mmCIF file with all atom_site columns, C-alpha atoms and ligand atoms in Angstrom:
data_model
loop_
_atom_site.group_PDB
_atom_site.id
_atom_site.type_symbol
_atom_site.label_atom_id
_atom_site.label_alt_id
_atom_site.label_comp_id
_atom_site.label_asym_id
_atom_site.label_entity_id
_atom_site.label_seq_id
_atom_site.pdbx_PDB_ins_code
_atom_site.Cartn_x
_atom_site.Cartn_y
_atom_site.Cartn_z
_atom_site.occupancy
_atom_site.B_iso_or_equiv
_atom_site.pdbx_formal_charge
_atom_site.auth_seq_id
_atom_site.auth_comp_id
_atom_site.auth_asym_id
_atom_site.auth_atom_id
_atom_site.pdbx_PDB_model_num
ATOM   1   C  CA  . MET A 1 1   ? 79.057  82.688  126.862 1.00 72.00 ? 1   MET A CA  1
ATOM   2   C  CA  . GLU A 1 2   ? 82.974  82.516  126.733 1.00 84.00 ? 2   GLU A CA  1
ATOM   3   C  CA  . GLY A 1 3   ? 83.492  85.985  127.608 1.00 88.00 ? 3   GLY A CA  1
ATOM   4   C  CA  . VAL A 1 4   ? 82.815  89.907  126.604 1.00 91.00 ? 4   VAL A CA  1
ATOM   5   C  CA  . LEU A 1 5   ? 82.504  90.967  122.973 1.00 93.00 ? 5   LEU A CA  1
ATOM   6   C  CA  . VAL A 1 6   ? 83.349  94.611  122.755 1.00 93.00 ? 6   VAL A CA  1
ATOM   7   C  CA  . THR A 1 7   ? 83.002  96.717  119.759 1.00 94.00 ? 7   THR A CA  1
ATOM   8   C  CA  . GLY A 1 8   ? 83.389  100.345 119.552 1.00 93.00 ? 8   GLY A CA  1
ATOM   9   C  CA  . SER A 1 9   ? 85.259  103.417 118.403 1.00 94.00 ? 9   SER A CA  1
ATOM   10  C  CA  . ALA A 1 10  ? 87.746  105.881 119.376 1.00 93.00 ? 10  ALA A CA  1
ATOM   11  C  CA  . SER A 1 11  ? 89.114  109.104 117.954 1.00 94.00 ? 11  SER A CA  1
ATOM   12  C  CA  . ALA A 1 12  ? 92.931  110.759 118.973 1.00 91.00 ? 12  ALA A CA  1
ATOM   13  C  CA  . GLU A 1 13  ? 94.680  113.382 118.351 1.00 93.00 ? 13  GLU A CA  1
ATOM   14  C  CA  . LEU A 1 14  ? 97.553  113.179 116.987 1.00 91.00 ? 14  LEU A CA  1
ATOM   15  C  CA  . ALA A 1 15  ? 100.755 115.394 116.876 1.00 93.00 ? 15  ALA A CA  1
ATOM   16  C  CA  . GLY A 1 16  ? 104.075 114.787 115.334 1.00 93.00 ? 16  GLY A CA  1
ATOM   17  C  CA  . GLU A 1 17  ? 106.457 115.761 112.225 1.00 94.00 ? 17  GLU A CA  1
ATOM   18  C  CA  . CYS A 1 18  ? 106.223 115.555 108.829 1.00 95.00 ? 18  CYS A CA  1
ATOM   19  C  CA  . ALA A 1 19  ? 108.960 112.591 107.743 1.00 94.00 ? 19  ALA A CA  1
ATOM   20  C  CA  . ARG A 1 20  ? 110.270 114.888 104.914 1.00 94.00 ? 20  ARG A CA  1
ATOM   21  C  CA  . CYS A 1 21  ? 110.728 118.322 106.229 1.00 93.00 ? 21  CYS A CA  1
ATOM   22  C  CA  . LEU A 1 22  ? 110.245 118.106 109.815 1.00 93.00 ? 22  LEU A CA  1
ATOM   23  C  CA  . GLU A 1 23  ? 107.512 120.414 109.436 1.00 94.00 ? 23  GLU A CA  1
ATOM   24  C  CA  . PRO A 1 24  ? 105.048 119.873 113.018 1.00 95.00 ? 24  PRO A CA  1
ATOM   25  C  CA  . ILE A 1 25  ? 101.862 118.288 111.946 1.00 94.00 ? 25  ILE A CA  1
ATOM   26  C  CA  . THR A 1 26  ? 98.654  117.697 113.906 1.00 94.00 ? 26  THR A CA  1
ATOM   27  C  CA  . ASP A 1 27  ? 95.871  115.737 112.738 1.00 91.00 ? 27  ASP A CA  1
ATOM   28  C  CA  . GLU A 1 28  ? 92.646  113.318 113.906 1.00 93.00 ? 28  GLU A CA  1
ATOM   29  C  CA  . ILE A 1 29  ? 92.623  109.846 113.816 1.00 92.00 ? 29  ILE A CA  1
ATOM   30  C  CA  . GLU A 1 30  ? 89.789  107.839 114.161 1.00 95.00 ? 30  GLU A CA  1
ATOM   31  C  CA  . VAL A 1 31  ? 89.544  103.966 114.754 1.00 94.00 ? 31  VAL A CA  1
ATOM   32  C  CA  . ARG A 1 32  ? 87.127  101.314 115.396 1.00 94.00 ? 32  ARG A CA  1
ATOM   33  C  CA  . PHE A 1 33  ? 88.007  98.507  117.223 1.00 92.00 ? 33  PHE A CA  1
ATOM   34  C  CA  . GLN A 1 34  ? 86.383  94.927  118.112 1.00 93.00 ? 34  GLN A CA  1
ATOM   35  C  CA  . GLU A 1 35  ? 87.858  92.443  120.818 1.00 92.00 ? 35  GLU A CA  1
ATOM   36  C  CA  . LEU A 1 36  ? 86.509  89.657  122.553 1.00 92.00 ? 36  LEU A CA  1
ATOM   37  C  CA  . PHE A 1 37  ? 87.510  89.637  126.167 1.00 91.00 ? 37  PHE A CA  1
ATOM   38  C  CA  . VAL A 1 38  ? 87.756  85.904  127.866 1.00 89.00 ? 38  VAL A CA  1
ATOM   39  C  CA  . TYR A 1 39  ? 86.735  85.796  131.499 1.00 86.00 ? 39  TYR A CA  1
ATOM   40  C  CA  . ASP A 1 40  ? 89.439  85.015  133.363 1.00 79.00 ? 40  ASP A CA  1
ATOM   41  C  CA  . ASP A 1 41  ? 88.719  81.639  135.085 1.00 76.00 ? 41  ASP A CA  1
ATOM   42  C  CA  . GLN A 1 42  ? 89.481  79.630  131.427 1.00 63.00 ? 42  GLN A CA  1
ATOM   43  C  CA  . ASP A 1 43  ? 91.704  77.833  131.398 1.00 64.00 ? 43  ASP A CA  1
ATOM   44  C  CA  . TYR A 1 44  ? 94.416  78.437  128.258 1.00 59.00 ? 44  TYR A CA  1
ATOM   45  C  CA  . SER A 1 45  ? 97.039  77.042  127.095 1.00 54.00 ? 45  SER A CA  1
ATOM   46  C  CA  . SER A 1 46  ? 100.532 79.188  127.480 1.00 52.00 ? 46  SER A CA  1
ATOM   47  C  CA  . GLU A 1 47  ? 101.380 79.877  124.150 1.00 53.00 ? 47  GLU A CA  1
ATOM   48  C  CA  . GLU A 1 48  ? 97.770  80.929  123.194 1.00 56.00 ? 48  GLU A CA  1
ATOM   49  C  CA  . ASP A 1 49  ? 97.749  83.561  126.025 1.00 55.00 ? 49  ASP A CA  1
ATOM   50  C  CA  . ASP A 1 50  ? 99.294  86.360  124.230 1.00 62.00 ? 50  ASP A CA  1
ATOM   51  C  CA  . GLU A 1 51  ? 96.860  85.850  121.192 1.00 72.00 ? 51  GLU A CA  1
ATOM   52  C  CA  . VAL A 1 52  ? 93.580  86.316  123.917 1.00 81.00 ? 52  VAL A CA  1
ATOM   53  C  CA  . SER A 1 53  ? 92.275  88.923  125.590 1.00 86.00 ? 53  SER A CA  1
ATOM   54  C  CA  . MET A 1 54  ? 90.779  88.274  129.459 1.00 87.00 ? 54  MET A CA  1
ATOM   55  C  CA  . LEU A 1 55  ? 88.695  90.058  131.324 1.00 88.00 ? 55  LEU A CA  1
ATOM   56  C  CA  . GLU A 1 56  ? 90.242  91.458  134.630 1.00 88.00 ? 56  GLU A CA  1
ATOM   57  C  CA  . GLY A 1 57  ? 87.467  90.058  137.303 1.00 87.00 ? 57  GLY A CA  1
ATOM   58  C  CA  . ASP A 1 58  ? 84.676  92.025  136.315 1.00 86.00 ? 58  ASP A CA  1
ATOM   59  C  CA  . LEU A 1 59  ? 86.645  94.990  134.211 1.00 90.00 ? 59  LEU A CA  1
ATOM   60  C  CA  . ILE A 1 60  ? 87.951  94.665  130.730 1.00 90.00 ? 60  ILE A CA  1
ATOM   61  C  CA  . ASN A 1 61  ? 91.013  97.045  130.281 1.00 90.00 ? 61  ASN A CA  1
ATOM   62  C  CA  . LEU A 1 62  ? 90.890  98.518  127.039 1.00 91.00 ? 62  LEU A CA  1
ATOM   63  C  CA  . GLU A 1 63  ? 94.401  100.137 126.565 1.00 91.00 ? 63  GLU A CA  1
ATOM   64  C  CA  . PRO A 1 64  ? 96.231  97.773  124.910 1.00 90.00 ? 64  PRO A CA  1
ATOM   65  C  CA  . LEU A 1 65  ? 93.620  97.166  122.406 1.00 91.00 ? 65  LEU A CA  1
ATOM   66  C  CA  . LEU A 1 66  ? 93.193  101.033 121.539 1.00 91.00 ? 66  LEU A CA  1
ATOM   67  C  CA  . ARG A 1 67  ? 96.681  101.392 121.451 1.00 91.00 ? 67  ARG A CA  1
ATOM   68  C  CA  . ASP A 1 68  ? 96.825  98.054  118.834 1.00 90.00 ? 68  ASP A CA  1
ATOM   69  C  CA  . ALA A 1 69  ? 94.444  99.876  116.979 1.00 91.00 ? 69  ALA A CA  1
ATOM   70  C  CA  . VAL A 1 70  ? 95.815  103.606 116.956 1.00 91.00 ? 70  VAL A CA  1
ATOM   71  C  CA  . VAL A 1 71  ? 99.261  102.028 116.123 1.00 90.00 ? 71  VAL A CA  1
ATOM   72  C  CA  . LEU A 1 72  ? 98.401  100.091 113.054 1.00 90.00 ? 72  LEU A CA  1
ATOM   73  C  CA  . ALA A 1 73  ? 96.305  103.141 112.092 1.00 90.00 ? 73  ALA A CA  1
ATOM   74  C  CA  . LEU A 1 74  ? 99.053  106.133 111.792 1.00 90.00 ? 74  LEU A CA  1
ATOM   75  C  CA  . PRO A 1 75  ? 100.723 106.599 108.725 1.00 86.00 ? 75  PRO A CA  1
ATOM   76  C  CA  . PHE A 1 76  ? 103.669 105.380 108.484 1.00 86.00 ? 76  PHE A CA  1
ATOM   77  C  CA  . GLN A 1 77  ? 105.762 108.373 107.328 1.00 89.00 ? 77  GLN A CA  1
ATOM   78  C  CA  . PRO A 1 78  ? 103.052 111.111 107.932 1.00 92.00 ? 78  PRO A CA  1
ATOM   79  C  CA  . LEU A 1 79  ? 104.165 114.310 105.245 1.00 93.00 ? 79  LEU A CA  1
ATOM   80  C  CA  . CYS A 1 80  ? 102.693 117.673 106.092 1.00 93.00 ? 80  CYS A CA  1
ATOM   81  C  CA  . THR A 1 81  ? 100.905 117.489 102.178 1.00 91.00 ? 81  THR A CA  1
ATOM   82  C  CA  . ASP A 1 82  ? 101.131 114.416 99.992  1.00 91.00 ? 82  ASP A CA  1
ATOM   83  C  CA  . ASP A 1 83  ? 103.424 115.874 97.631  1.00 92.00 ? 83  ASP A CA  1
ATOM   84  C  CA  . CYS A 1 84  ? 105.981 117.316 100.204 1.00 93.00 ? 84  CYS A CA  1
ATOM   85  C  CA  . PRO A 1 85  ? 109.297 118.437 98.850  1.00 91.00 ? 85  PRO A CA  1
ATOM   86  C  CA  . GLY A 1 86  ? 111.218 118.158 102.041 1.00 92.00 ? 86  GLY A CA  1
ATOM   87  C  CA  . LEU A 1 87  ? 114.231 119.580 102.673 1.00 93.00 ? 87  LEU A CA  1
ATOM   88  C  CA  . CYS A 1 88  ? 117.112 121.026 100.537 1.00 91.00 ? 88  CYS A CA  1
ATOM   89  C  CA  . PRO A 1 89  ? 119.525 118.426 101.185 1.00 86.00 ? 89  PRO A CA  1
ATOM   90  C  CA  . GLU A 1 90  ? 122.642 121.316 100.647 1.00 85.00 ? 90  GLU A CA  1
ATOM   91  C  CA  . CYS A 1 91  ? 121.448 123.839 103.357 1.00 90.00 ? 91  CYS A CA  1
ATOM   92  C  CA  . GLY A 1 92  ? 118.641 122.530 104.681 1.00 90.00 ? 92  GLY A CA  1
ATOM   93  C  CA  . VAL A 1 93  ? 115.780 125.231 103.552 1.00 92.00 ? 93  VAL A CA  1
ATOM   94  C  CA  . ARG A 1 94  ? 112.104 123.649 102.819 1.00 92.00 ? 94  ARG A CA  1
ATOM   95  C  CA  . LEU A 1 95  ? 111.285 123.214 100.032 1.00 91.00 ? 95  LEU A CA  1
ATOM   96  C  CA  . ALA A 1 96  ? 107.873 124.061 100.050 1.00 90.00 ? 96  ALA A CA  1
ATOM   97  C  CA  . GLU A 1 97  ? 108.384 127.664 101.143 1.00 90.00 ? 97  GLU A CA  1
ATOM   98  C  CA  . ALA A 1 98  ? 111.384 127.943 98.169  1.00 88.00 ? 98  ALA A CA  1
ATOM   99  C  CA  . PRO A 1 99  ? 109.970 127.278 95.394  1.00 82.00 ? 99  PRO A CA  1
ATOM   100 C  CA  . GLY A 1 100 ? 112.809 127.076 92.343  1.00 84.00 ? 100 GLY A CA  1
ATOM   101 C  CA  . HIS A 1 101 ? 115.669 127.027 95.029  1.00 85.00 ? 101 HIS A CA  1
ATOM   102 C  CA  . VAL A 1 102 ? 118.630 125.758 92.831  1.00 84.00 ? 102 VAL A CA  1
ATOM   103 C  CA  . HIS A 1 103 ? 122.539 125.822 94.126  1.00 86.00 ? 103 HIS A CA  1
ATOM   104 C  CA  . GLU A 1 104 ? 125.555 125.646 91.765  1.00 81.00 ? 104 GLU A CA  1
ATOM   105 C  CA  . GLU A 1 105 ? 126.342 122.351 91.076  1.00 73.00 ? 105 GLU A CA  1
ATOM   106 C  CA  . PRO A 1 106 ? 129.109 121.562 93.627  1.00 64.00 ? 106 PRO A CA  1
ATOM   107 C  CA  . VAL A 1 107 ? 132.568 119.661 92.254  1.00 68.00 ? 107 VAL A CA  1
ATOM   108 C  CA  . ASP A 1 108 ? 133.460 116.854 94.859  1.00 74.00 ? 108 ASP A CA  1
ATOM   109 C  CA  . PRO A 1 109 ? 137.064 117.661 95.954  1.00 75.00 ? 109 PRO A CA  1
ATOM   110 C  CA  . ARG A 1 110 ? 137.438 113.779 94.450  1.00 78.00 ? 110 ARG A CA  1
ATOM   111 C  CA  . TRP A 1 111 ? 136.867 114.514 91.279  1.00 73.00 ? 111 TRP A CA  1
ATOM   112 C  CA  . ALA A 1 112 ? 138.628 117.562 90.413  1.00 73.00 ? 112 ALA A CA  1
ATOM   113 C  CA  . GLY A 1 113 ? 141.432 116.272 89.146  1.00 76.00 ? 113 GLY A CA  1
ATOM   114 C  CA  . LEU A 1 114 ? 139.283 114.493 86.633  1.00 73.00 ? 114 LEU A CA  1
ATOM   115 C  CA  . ALA A 1 115 ? 137.589 117.817 85.219  1.00 69.00 ? 115 ALA A CA  1
ATOM   116 C  CA  . GLU A 1 116 ? 141.357 119.234 85.120  1.00 70.00 ? 116 GLU A CA  1
ATOM   117 C  CA  . LEU A 1 117 ? 142.169 116.305 83.098  1.00 71.00 ? 117 LEU A CA  1
ATOM   118 C  CA  . GLN A 1 118 ? 139.133 116.750 81.325  1.00 65.00 ? 118 GLN A CA  1
ATOM   119 C  CA  . GLN A 1 119 ? 139.495 120.122 79.990  1.00 64.00 ? 119 GLN A CA  1
ATOM   120 C  CA  . ASP A 1 120 ? 143.431 119.700 78.704  1.00 60.00 ? 120 ASP A CA  1
ATOM   121 C  CA  . PRO A 1 121 ? 143.387 118.594 75.027  1.00 60.00 ? 121 PRO A CA  1
ATOM   122 C  CA  . GLU A 1 122 ? 146.913 117.247 75.619  1.00 62.00 ? 122 GLU A CA  1
ATOM   123 C  CA  . ALA A 1 123 ? 146.138 114.665 78.746  1.00 53.00 ? 123 ALA A CA  1
ATOM   124 C  CA  . PRO A 1 124 ? 146.572 111.189 78.089  1.00 60.00 ? 124 PRO A CA  1
ATOM   125 C  CA  . GLU A 1 125 ? 142.415 109.046 78.644  1.00 58.00 ? 125 GLU A CA  1
HETATM 126 ZN ZN1 . ZN  B 2 .   ? 106.488 118.220 105.106 1.00 80.00 ? 1   ZN  B ZN1 1
HETATM 127 ZN ZN1 . ZN  B 2 .   ? 119.404 124.593 99.114  1.00 80.00 ? 2   ZN  B ZN1 1
#
């Protein structure tokens, strides 16, 4: 009697990028929601206002409810495939399209001097 209980489901189309390889991905999502909208002539203390959904006169504004439900249901890191190998850290190629893709071990210029020492048996430790 203190309000209107709204129950429903909604589907939405998603578009985004794979979090690992940036490939565009599309998906569909379906969310269910239930929320009590209280009549706006009731008295609620200010700290409760954030938690309580209010009817706006005779109308129900579903947008915040839908937005929260969809955002909560979104994957934190969307992937094009569950085992997406991502991008090559060297050249940026999509590893899914270049299996077995390798580069020669790069020599960090800061360690090049050490490599020379290692090859010289006379060098002191
Ligand atoms: Zn991917
Ligand atoms: Zn590469």
